[in-house]
Amino acid sequence: MFATALALLVVGVFWFNWNSNAVSEEPTPTPVPPFLQKHTFGQSVAGRAIEGYEIGRGTEVILMLGSIHGNEMGTTDLLTQLIEEVIASPSLVSKNKKLVVIPMANPDGFIDRIDKSNANGVNLNLNFPTAKWEHYGSGGTYAGPEPFSEPESRIIRDVVERYQPAALIAFHARGALVSPELSDVSKKLSSWYAAKSGYDYYDEWDYFGTATRWFEETTGRPSTTVELTKYLESDWRINQPALMELIGGLKISEL
């Protein structure tokens, strides 16, 4: 898994930033392709850079998040592999598409913890303001003192406001399933992704405070949670068919 992640050195010294508290604004050592922009969207609680990639110039934006739970490392590897594929073959991204990819939304959790939380002990995927919200419990279910109390969740909010995505796909582990939010458009996206990947379609979760629930309630656009089969593996071959269509000619509005 980490062999793939290390390859991101060519587009942004990603591994250095994962393992340090420094936030580097220095140019990358290898030229970044013109269709790809690297951004530092902000810093984690511990001051680590939260980085992302803007790929393509189209008007239909798809936002993809990995490792909002730090112990779900395979999600970072999956999105790293997607970036590598696009760098190798830029034509994979349709002219009408723009991808905004944050492979590691919770770097402190990824590096320093063995549970779902950030450096403050908050489960970031319960820290978003939704119609229903509560503190939940302790440990991995603590949602924080209030919605958007954490810099990492505020960064996701700001990215959504900046790019106005047509859809949000949040990658998690482990469940081998695709779980929609409540709307018909979210269910259509999730059903389509499940069919393409072979993951189970599972619509019985009803968590509030999540990034996907907040996105749907705020924008009215589709959002889904894709659960990989294992914490430490990317499931690249399973997800590849759906991801290739999503970044290609498929229009979210036509699902």
Tab-separated table of C-alpha atoms in Angstrom, residues 35-41 50-56 83 98-103:
chain	number	residue	atom	x	y	z
A	35	PHE	CA	-3.829	20.197	-15.708
A	36	LEU	CA	-3.124	19.481	-12.020
A	37	GLN	CA	-2.812	21.973	-9.189
A	38	LYS	CA	-1.634	21.128	-5.708
A	39	HIS	CA	-3.177	23.114	-2.859
A	40	THR	CA	-2.595	23.362	0.852
A	41	PHE	CA	-6.137	23.986	2.047
A	50	ILE	CA	-4.084	19.265	4.662
A	51	GLU	CA	-3.344	19.026	0.987
A	52	GLY	CA	-5.437	18.354	-2.035
A	53	TYR	CA	-5.317	18.221	-5.792
A	54	GLU	CA	-7.412	20.058	-8.349
A	55	ILE	CA	-7.438	18.113	-11.586
A	56	GLY	CA	-9.014	19.250	-14.843
A	83	ILE	CA	-4.075	10.694	-8.953
A	98	LYS	CA	-12.883	18.844	-12.466
A	99	LEU	CA	-11.750	16.623	-9.603
A	100	VAL	CA	-10.927	17.968	-6.180
A	101	VAL	CA	-9.219	15.206	-4.226
A	102	ILE	CA	-8.156	15.347	-0.569
A	103	PRO	CA	-6.430	12.003	0.021
